[in-house]
Every structure is written in C-alpha cells, then in structure tokens.
mmCIF file of C-alpha atoms and ligand atoms in Angstrom:
data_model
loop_
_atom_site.group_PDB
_atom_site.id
_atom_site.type_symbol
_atom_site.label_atom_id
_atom_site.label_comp_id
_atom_site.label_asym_id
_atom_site.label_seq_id
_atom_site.Cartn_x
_atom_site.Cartn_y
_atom_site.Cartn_z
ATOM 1 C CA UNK O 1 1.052 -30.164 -78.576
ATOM 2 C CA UNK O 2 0.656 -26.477 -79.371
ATOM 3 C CA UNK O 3 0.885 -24.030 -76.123
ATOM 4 C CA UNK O 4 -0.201 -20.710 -77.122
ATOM 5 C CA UNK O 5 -0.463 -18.119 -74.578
ATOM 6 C CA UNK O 6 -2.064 -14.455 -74.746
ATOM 7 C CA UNK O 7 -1.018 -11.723 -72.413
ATOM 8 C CA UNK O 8 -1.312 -8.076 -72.167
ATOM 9 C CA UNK O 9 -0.741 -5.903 -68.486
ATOM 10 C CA UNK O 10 -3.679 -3.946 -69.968
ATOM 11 C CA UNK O 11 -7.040 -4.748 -69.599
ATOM 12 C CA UNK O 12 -9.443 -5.143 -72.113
ATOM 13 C CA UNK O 13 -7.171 -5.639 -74.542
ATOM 14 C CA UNK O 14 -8.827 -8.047 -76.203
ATOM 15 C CA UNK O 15 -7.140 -11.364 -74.437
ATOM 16 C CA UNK O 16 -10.644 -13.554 -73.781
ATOM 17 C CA UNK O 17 -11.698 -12.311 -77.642
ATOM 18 C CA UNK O 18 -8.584 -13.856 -79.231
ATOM 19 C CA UNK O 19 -8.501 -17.255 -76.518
ATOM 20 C CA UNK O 20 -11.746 -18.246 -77.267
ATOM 21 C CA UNK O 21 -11.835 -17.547 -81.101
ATOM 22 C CA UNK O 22 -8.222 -19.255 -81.407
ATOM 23 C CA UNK O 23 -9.461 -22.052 -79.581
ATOM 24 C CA UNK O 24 -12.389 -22.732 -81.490
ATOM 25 C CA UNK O 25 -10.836 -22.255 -84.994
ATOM 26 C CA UNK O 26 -8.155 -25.315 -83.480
ATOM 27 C CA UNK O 27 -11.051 -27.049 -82.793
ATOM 28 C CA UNK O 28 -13.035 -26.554 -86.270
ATOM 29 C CA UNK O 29 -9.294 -27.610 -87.286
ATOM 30 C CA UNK O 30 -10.417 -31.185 -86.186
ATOM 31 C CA UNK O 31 -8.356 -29.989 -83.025
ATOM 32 C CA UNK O 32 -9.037 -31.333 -79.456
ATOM 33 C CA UNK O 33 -9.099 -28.115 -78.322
ATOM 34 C CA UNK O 34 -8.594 -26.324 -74.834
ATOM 35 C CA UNK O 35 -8.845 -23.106 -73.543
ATOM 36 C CA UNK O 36 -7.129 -22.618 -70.043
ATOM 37 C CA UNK O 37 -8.335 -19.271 -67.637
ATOM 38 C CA UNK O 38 -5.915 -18.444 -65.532
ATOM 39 C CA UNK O 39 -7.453 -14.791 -65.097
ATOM 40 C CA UNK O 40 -9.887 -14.836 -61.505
ATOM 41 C CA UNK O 41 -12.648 -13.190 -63.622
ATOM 42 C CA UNK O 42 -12.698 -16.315 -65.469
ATOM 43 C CA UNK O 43 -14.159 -14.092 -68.419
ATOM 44 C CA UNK O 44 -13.494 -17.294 -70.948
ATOM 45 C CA UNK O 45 -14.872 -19.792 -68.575
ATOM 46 C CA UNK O 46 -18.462 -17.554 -68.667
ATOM 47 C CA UNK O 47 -18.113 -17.688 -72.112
ATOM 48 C CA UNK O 48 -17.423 -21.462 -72.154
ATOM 49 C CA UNK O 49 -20.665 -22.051 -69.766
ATOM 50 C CA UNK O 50 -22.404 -20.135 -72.162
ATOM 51 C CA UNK O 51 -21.336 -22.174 -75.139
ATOM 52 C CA UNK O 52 -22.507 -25.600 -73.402
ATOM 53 C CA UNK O 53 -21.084 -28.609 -74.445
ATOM 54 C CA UNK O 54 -19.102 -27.167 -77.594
ATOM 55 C CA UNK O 55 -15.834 -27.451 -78.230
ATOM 56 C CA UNK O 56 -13.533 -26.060 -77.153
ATOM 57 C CA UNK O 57 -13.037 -27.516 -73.474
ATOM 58 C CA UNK O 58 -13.007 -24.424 -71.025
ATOM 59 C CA UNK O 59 -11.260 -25.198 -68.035
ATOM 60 C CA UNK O 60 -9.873 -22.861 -64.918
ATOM 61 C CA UNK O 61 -6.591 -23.051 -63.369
ATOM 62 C CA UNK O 62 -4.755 -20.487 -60.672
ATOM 63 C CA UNK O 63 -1.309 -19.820 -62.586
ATOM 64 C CA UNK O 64 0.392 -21.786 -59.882
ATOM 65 C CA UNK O 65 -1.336 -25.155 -61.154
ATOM 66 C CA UNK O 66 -0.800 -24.223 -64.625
ATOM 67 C CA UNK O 67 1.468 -26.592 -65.513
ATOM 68 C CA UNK O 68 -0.529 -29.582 -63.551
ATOM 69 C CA UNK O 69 -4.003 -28.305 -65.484
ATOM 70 C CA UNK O 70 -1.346 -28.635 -68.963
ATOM 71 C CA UNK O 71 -0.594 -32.187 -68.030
ATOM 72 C CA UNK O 72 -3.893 -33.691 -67.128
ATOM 73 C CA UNK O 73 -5.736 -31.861 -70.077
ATOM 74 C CA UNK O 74 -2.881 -33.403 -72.447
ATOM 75 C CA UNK O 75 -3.883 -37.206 -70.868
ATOM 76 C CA UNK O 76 -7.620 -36.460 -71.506
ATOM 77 C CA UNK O 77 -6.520 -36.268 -74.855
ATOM 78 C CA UNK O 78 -6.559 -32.261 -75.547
ATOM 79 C CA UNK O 79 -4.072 -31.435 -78.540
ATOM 80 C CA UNK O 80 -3.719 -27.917 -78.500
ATOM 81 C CA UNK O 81 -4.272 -24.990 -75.361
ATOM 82 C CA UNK O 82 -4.686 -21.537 -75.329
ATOM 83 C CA UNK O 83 -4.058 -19.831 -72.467
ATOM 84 C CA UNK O 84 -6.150 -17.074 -71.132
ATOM 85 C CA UNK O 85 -3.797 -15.290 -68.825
ATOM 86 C CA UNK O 86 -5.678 -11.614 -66.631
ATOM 87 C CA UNK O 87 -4.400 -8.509 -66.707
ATOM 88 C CA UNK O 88 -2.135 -6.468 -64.443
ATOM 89 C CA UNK O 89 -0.584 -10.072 -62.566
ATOM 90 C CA UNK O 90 3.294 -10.349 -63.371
ATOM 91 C CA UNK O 91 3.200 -14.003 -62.205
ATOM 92 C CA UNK O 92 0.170 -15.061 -64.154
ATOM 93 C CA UNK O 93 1.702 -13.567 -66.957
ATOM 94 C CA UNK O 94 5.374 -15.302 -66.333
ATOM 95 C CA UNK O 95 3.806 -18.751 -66.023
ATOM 96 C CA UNK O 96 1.800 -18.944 -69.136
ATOM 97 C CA UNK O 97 4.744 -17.520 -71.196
ATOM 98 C CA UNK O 98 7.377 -20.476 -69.822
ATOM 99 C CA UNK O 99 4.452 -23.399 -70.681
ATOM 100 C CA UNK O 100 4.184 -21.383 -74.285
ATOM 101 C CA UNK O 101 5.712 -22.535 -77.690
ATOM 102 C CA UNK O 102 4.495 -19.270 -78.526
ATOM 103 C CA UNK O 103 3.285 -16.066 -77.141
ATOM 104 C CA UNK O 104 0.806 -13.490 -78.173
ATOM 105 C CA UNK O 105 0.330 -9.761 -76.807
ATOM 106 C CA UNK O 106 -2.600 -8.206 -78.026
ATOM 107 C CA UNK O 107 -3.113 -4.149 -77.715
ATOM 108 C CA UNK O 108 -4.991 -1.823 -79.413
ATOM 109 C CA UNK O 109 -2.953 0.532 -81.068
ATOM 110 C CA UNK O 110 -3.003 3.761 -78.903
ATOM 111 C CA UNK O 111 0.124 5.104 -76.767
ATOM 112 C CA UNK O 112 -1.495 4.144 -73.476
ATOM 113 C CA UNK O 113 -1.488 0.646 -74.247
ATOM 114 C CA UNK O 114 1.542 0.413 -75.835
ATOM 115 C CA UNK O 115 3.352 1.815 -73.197
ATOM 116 C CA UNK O 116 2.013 -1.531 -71.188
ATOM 117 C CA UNK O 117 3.632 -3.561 -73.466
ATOM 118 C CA UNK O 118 7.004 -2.801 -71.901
ATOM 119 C CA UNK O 119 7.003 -5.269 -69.083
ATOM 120 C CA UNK O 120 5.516 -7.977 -71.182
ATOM 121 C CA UNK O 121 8.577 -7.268 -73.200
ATOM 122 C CA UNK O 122 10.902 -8.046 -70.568
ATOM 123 C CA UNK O 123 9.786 -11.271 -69.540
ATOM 124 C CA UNK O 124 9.114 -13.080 -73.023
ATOM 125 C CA UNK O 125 13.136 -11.279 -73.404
ATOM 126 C CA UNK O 126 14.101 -13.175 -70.443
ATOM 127 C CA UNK O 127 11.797 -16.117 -71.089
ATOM 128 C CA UNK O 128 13.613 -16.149 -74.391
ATOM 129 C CA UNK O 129 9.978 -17.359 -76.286
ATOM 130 C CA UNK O 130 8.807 -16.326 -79.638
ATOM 131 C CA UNK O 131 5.936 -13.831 -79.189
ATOM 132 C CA UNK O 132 4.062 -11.330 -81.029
ATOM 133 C CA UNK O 133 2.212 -8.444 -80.727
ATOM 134 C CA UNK O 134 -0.833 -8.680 -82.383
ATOM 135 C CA UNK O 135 -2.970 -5.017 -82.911
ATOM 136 C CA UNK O 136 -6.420 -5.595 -82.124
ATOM 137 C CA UNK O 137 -9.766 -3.584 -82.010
ATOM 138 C CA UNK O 138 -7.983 -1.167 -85.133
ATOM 139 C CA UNK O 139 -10.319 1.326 -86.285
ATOM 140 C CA UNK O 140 -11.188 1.567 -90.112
ATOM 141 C CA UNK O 141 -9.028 3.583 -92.206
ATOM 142 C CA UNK O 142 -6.150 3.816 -89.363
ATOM 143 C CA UNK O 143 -2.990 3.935 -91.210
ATOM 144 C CA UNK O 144 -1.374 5.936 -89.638
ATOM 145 C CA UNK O 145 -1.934 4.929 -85.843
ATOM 146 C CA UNK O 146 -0.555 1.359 -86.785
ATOM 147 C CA UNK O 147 2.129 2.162 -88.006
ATOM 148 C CA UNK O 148 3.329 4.307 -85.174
ATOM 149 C CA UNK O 149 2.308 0.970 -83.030
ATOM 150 C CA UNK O 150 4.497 -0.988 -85.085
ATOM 151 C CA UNK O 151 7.111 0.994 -84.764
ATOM 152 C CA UNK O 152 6.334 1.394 -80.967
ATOM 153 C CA UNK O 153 6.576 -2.492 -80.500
ATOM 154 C CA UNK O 154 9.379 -2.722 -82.175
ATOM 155 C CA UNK O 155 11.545 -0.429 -80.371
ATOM 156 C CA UNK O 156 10.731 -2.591 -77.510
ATOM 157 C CA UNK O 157 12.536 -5.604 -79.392
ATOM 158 C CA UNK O 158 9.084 -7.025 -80.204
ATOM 159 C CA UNK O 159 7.874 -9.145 -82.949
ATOM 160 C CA UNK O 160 4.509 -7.803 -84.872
ATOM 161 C CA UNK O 161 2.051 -10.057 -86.232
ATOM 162 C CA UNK O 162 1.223 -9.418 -89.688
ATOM 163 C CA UNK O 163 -2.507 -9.960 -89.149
ATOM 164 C CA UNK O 164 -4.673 -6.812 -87.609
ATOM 165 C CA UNK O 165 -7.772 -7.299 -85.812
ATOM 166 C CA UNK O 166 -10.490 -4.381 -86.438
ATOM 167 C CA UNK O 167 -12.611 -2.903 -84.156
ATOM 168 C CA UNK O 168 -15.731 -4.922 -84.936
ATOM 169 C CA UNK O 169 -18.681 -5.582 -83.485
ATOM 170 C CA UNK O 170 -19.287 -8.907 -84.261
ATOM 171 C CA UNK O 171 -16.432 -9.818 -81.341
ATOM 172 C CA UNK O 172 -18.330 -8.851 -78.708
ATOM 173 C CA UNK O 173 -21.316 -9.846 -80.164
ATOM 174 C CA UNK O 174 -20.918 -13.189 -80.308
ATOM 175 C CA UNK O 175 -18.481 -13.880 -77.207
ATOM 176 C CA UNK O 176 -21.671 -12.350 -75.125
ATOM 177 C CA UNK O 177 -23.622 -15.316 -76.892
ATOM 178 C CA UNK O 178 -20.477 -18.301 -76.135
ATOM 179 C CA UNK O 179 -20.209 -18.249 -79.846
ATOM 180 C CA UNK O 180 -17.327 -16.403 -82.710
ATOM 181 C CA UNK O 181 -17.312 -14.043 -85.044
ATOM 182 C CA UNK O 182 -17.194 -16.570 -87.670
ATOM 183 C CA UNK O 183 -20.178 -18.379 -86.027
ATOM 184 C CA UNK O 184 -22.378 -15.620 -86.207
ATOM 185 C CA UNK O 185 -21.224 -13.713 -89.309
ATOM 186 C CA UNK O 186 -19.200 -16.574 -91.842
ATOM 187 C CA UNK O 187 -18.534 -14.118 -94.653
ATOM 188 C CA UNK O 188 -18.016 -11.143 -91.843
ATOM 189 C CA UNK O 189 -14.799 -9.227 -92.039
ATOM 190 C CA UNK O 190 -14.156 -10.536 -88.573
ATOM 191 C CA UNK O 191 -14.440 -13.907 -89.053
ATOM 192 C CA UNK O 192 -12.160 -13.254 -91.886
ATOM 193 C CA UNK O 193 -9.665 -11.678 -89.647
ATOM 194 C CA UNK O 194 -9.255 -14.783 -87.555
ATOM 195 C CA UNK O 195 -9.221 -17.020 -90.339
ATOM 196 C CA UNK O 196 -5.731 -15.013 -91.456
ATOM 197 C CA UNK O 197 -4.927 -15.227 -88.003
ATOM 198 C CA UNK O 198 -5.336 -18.862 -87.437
ATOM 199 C CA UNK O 199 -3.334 -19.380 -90.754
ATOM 200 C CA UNK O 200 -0.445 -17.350 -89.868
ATOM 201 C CA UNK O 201 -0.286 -18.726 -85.959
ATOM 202 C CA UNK O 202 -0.492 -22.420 -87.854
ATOM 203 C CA UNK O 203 2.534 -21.214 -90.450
ATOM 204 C CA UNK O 204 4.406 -19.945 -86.825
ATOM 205 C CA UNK O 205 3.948 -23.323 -85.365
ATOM 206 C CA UNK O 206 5.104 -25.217 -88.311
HETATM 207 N N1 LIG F 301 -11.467 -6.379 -82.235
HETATM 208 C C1 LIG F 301 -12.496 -6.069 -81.440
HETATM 209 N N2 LIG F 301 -13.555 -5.368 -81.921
HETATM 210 C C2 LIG F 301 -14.597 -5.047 -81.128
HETATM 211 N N3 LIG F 301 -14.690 -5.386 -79.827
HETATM 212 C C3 LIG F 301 -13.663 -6.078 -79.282
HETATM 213 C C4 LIG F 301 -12.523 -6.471 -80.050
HETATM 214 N N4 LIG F 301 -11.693 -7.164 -79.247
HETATM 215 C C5 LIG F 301 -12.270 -7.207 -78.044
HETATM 216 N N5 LIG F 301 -13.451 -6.564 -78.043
HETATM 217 C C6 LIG F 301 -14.380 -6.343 -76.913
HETATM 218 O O1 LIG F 301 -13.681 -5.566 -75.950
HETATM 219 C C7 LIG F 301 -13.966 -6.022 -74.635
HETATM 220 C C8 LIG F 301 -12.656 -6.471 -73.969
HETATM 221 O O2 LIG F 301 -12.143 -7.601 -74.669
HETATM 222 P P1 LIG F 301 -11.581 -8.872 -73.891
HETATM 223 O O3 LIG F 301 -12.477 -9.247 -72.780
HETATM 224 O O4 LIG F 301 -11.256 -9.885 -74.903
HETATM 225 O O5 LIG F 301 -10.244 -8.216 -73.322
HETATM 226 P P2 LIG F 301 -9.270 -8.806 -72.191
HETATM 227 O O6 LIG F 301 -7.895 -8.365 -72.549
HETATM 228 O O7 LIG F 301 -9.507 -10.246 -72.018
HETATM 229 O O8 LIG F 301 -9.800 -8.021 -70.911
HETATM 230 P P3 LIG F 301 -9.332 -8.323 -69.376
HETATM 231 O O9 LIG F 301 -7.941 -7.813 -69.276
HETATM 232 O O10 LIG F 301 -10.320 -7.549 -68.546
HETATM 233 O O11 LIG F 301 -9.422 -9.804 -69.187
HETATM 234 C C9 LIG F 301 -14.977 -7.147 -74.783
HETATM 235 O O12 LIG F 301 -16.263 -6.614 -74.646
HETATM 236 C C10 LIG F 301 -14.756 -7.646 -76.204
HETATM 237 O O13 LIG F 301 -15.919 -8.224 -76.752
HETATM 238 MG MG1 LIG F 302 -9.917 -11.385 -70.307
#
C-alpha cells in the first residue's frame, strides 16, 4: 500500500492543497483512498466534512497514533494514504516521513521558504526515504525564480520533482468548496498540473 507523506516547516505551503488533490486523484484511480491529518488545525479534515461522503476517507490522527490510524485504515480496506502532516512540529514531521514509501516537500519558490527546507532535509537524510521537493503556487512566466529554487534544493542534497504547481486560483477555490481543481475546472491548467503530478508520483511508486 502506497504511504505518501507531505511536509514542509513552513506554513501555507501548500501541504492540505496537494493531500487532498493526491488523495482524490488515487481515488478517481479506482483507489480506496485515505487522507490522514495529523496537523491540529485539521485543515484537510474541514475540507473532508465539507466534501460529505466522497471519497477520499478523511480521517484525524495525533502523530503519536500514526502508525495505529495506518493499520486500522489498511484493515478497513484503504489502499493508498496521504498524509497531511502541520507545519513548524519536528515530531509530526519525523513520524509521517518513517510510515512513508515516499516523501513530498512542497514550497513555493522564494528564499524564505526555501531556507525552511533545511531541517526537512535532515530528517528524510537521516530517515534515509526518497522525497522530493515539489515547487508549488509558481507564478506565470517565473523562470528564473525556479531555477534558483532548484538549485537551492539541491544544494541541500534534495530531490526536485519535475512537475511545478502554479499559483492558481482554482486550488483554493475548490478546496474552500471540499472539491479539486480538476472537479471544478476539468480542462483547467490546474487540474492539468495534478494530473502530471499524479502520473509522475505513480511512475515513483512503480
Ligand atoms: N498552487 C496554488 N495556487 C493558488 N493557491 C494555492 C496553491 N497552493 C495552495 N494554495 C492556497 O494557499 C493556502 C495555503 O495552502 P495549504 O493550506 O494547502 O498550505 P499548508 O502547507 O497546508 O498550510 P499549513 O502549514 O497552515 O497547514 C490555501 O488557501 C490554498 O488554497
Ligand atoms: Mg495544512
């Protein structure tokens, strides 16, 4: 069963925006779905009470029970979990990355945020994980800007993920509704975006 987890010290980074989206493209995948918040906003699971009875399942868990929440979810029959992890919680962070097969780090491009990506760094190092950095909320035309972020992550020893998420509105849109990008705008650039995404994660995973 595929583990993915998404962390990022920063906030707003754009965590909730990729759990949620992953999780339902793994569901439209004929996946049984889950998304797991371990973040005490539980941002996802408002967007998951929002949805209604949609895949995919929303469910909380303190990072403590993590791997407990993992095991009963895989005997209700879920296939595949993202994890929702919050920001600026070392431990939350450290326990989704050990239950991962694979781990990704969203930031927007800009020095600030990059510079966050340093302790994240460290522990999928030490956790010894495959993870990615994956630039999100890029504005149009930014050339420039990510490729200075790619080179940024790199010099930390990370991985980049060849898909880039824009700065689009139809994210927020539609996560303020419990729906996607895709749901609300098929033939949008976002939903676009995360269908590249969703191949390329799917290619990672083998
Ligand atoms: N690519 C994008 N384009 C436009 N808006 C985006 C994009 N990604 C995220 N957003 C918006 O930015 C805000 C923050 O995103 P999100 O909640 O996913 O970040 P987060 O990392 O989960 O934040 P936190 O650390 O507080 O949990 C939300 O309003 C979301 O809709
Ligand atoms: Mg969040």
């Amino acid at each position: 069963m595929p583990i993915i987890a998404i962390v990022s010290q920063k906030g707003g980074s754009g965590k909730t925006t990729l759990a949620v989206h992953l999780g339902t493209r793994a569901a439209q995948a004929g996946h049984e779905s889950c998304v797991i918040d371990t973040d005490p906003q539980a941002t996802a699971a408002a967007w998951g009470d929002w949805r209604g009875d949609f895949l995919p399942v929303v469910v909380t868990s303190p990072p403590a029970r993590l791997g407990r929440t993992i095991e009963s979810a895989r005997k209700n029959g879920v296939d595949f979990i993202v994890i929702d992890t919050p920001p600026h919680a070392d431990a939350a962070a450290r326990e989704a990355i050990k239950q991962a097969d694979i781990v990704l780090i969203p930031t927007k491009p800009r020095a600030f945020d990059l510079h966050a990506l340093e302790p994240i760094a460290d522990l999928v190092e030490f956790a010894n994980k495959p993870a990615f950095v994956v630039l999100n909320g890029v504005p149009a035309g930014a050339t420039v800007l990510t490729k200075d972020a790619r080179r940024a992550a790199k010099n930390m020893g990370l991985d980049i993920c060849a898909v880039e998420l824009g700065d689009r509105a139809a994210f927020h849109r539609s996560s303020a509704k419990g729906e996607t990008a895709a749901e609300i705008d098929p033939d949008g650039k976002a939903a676009k975006e995360i269908e590249k995404l969703w191949k390329w994660l799917t290619k990672k995973l083998g």
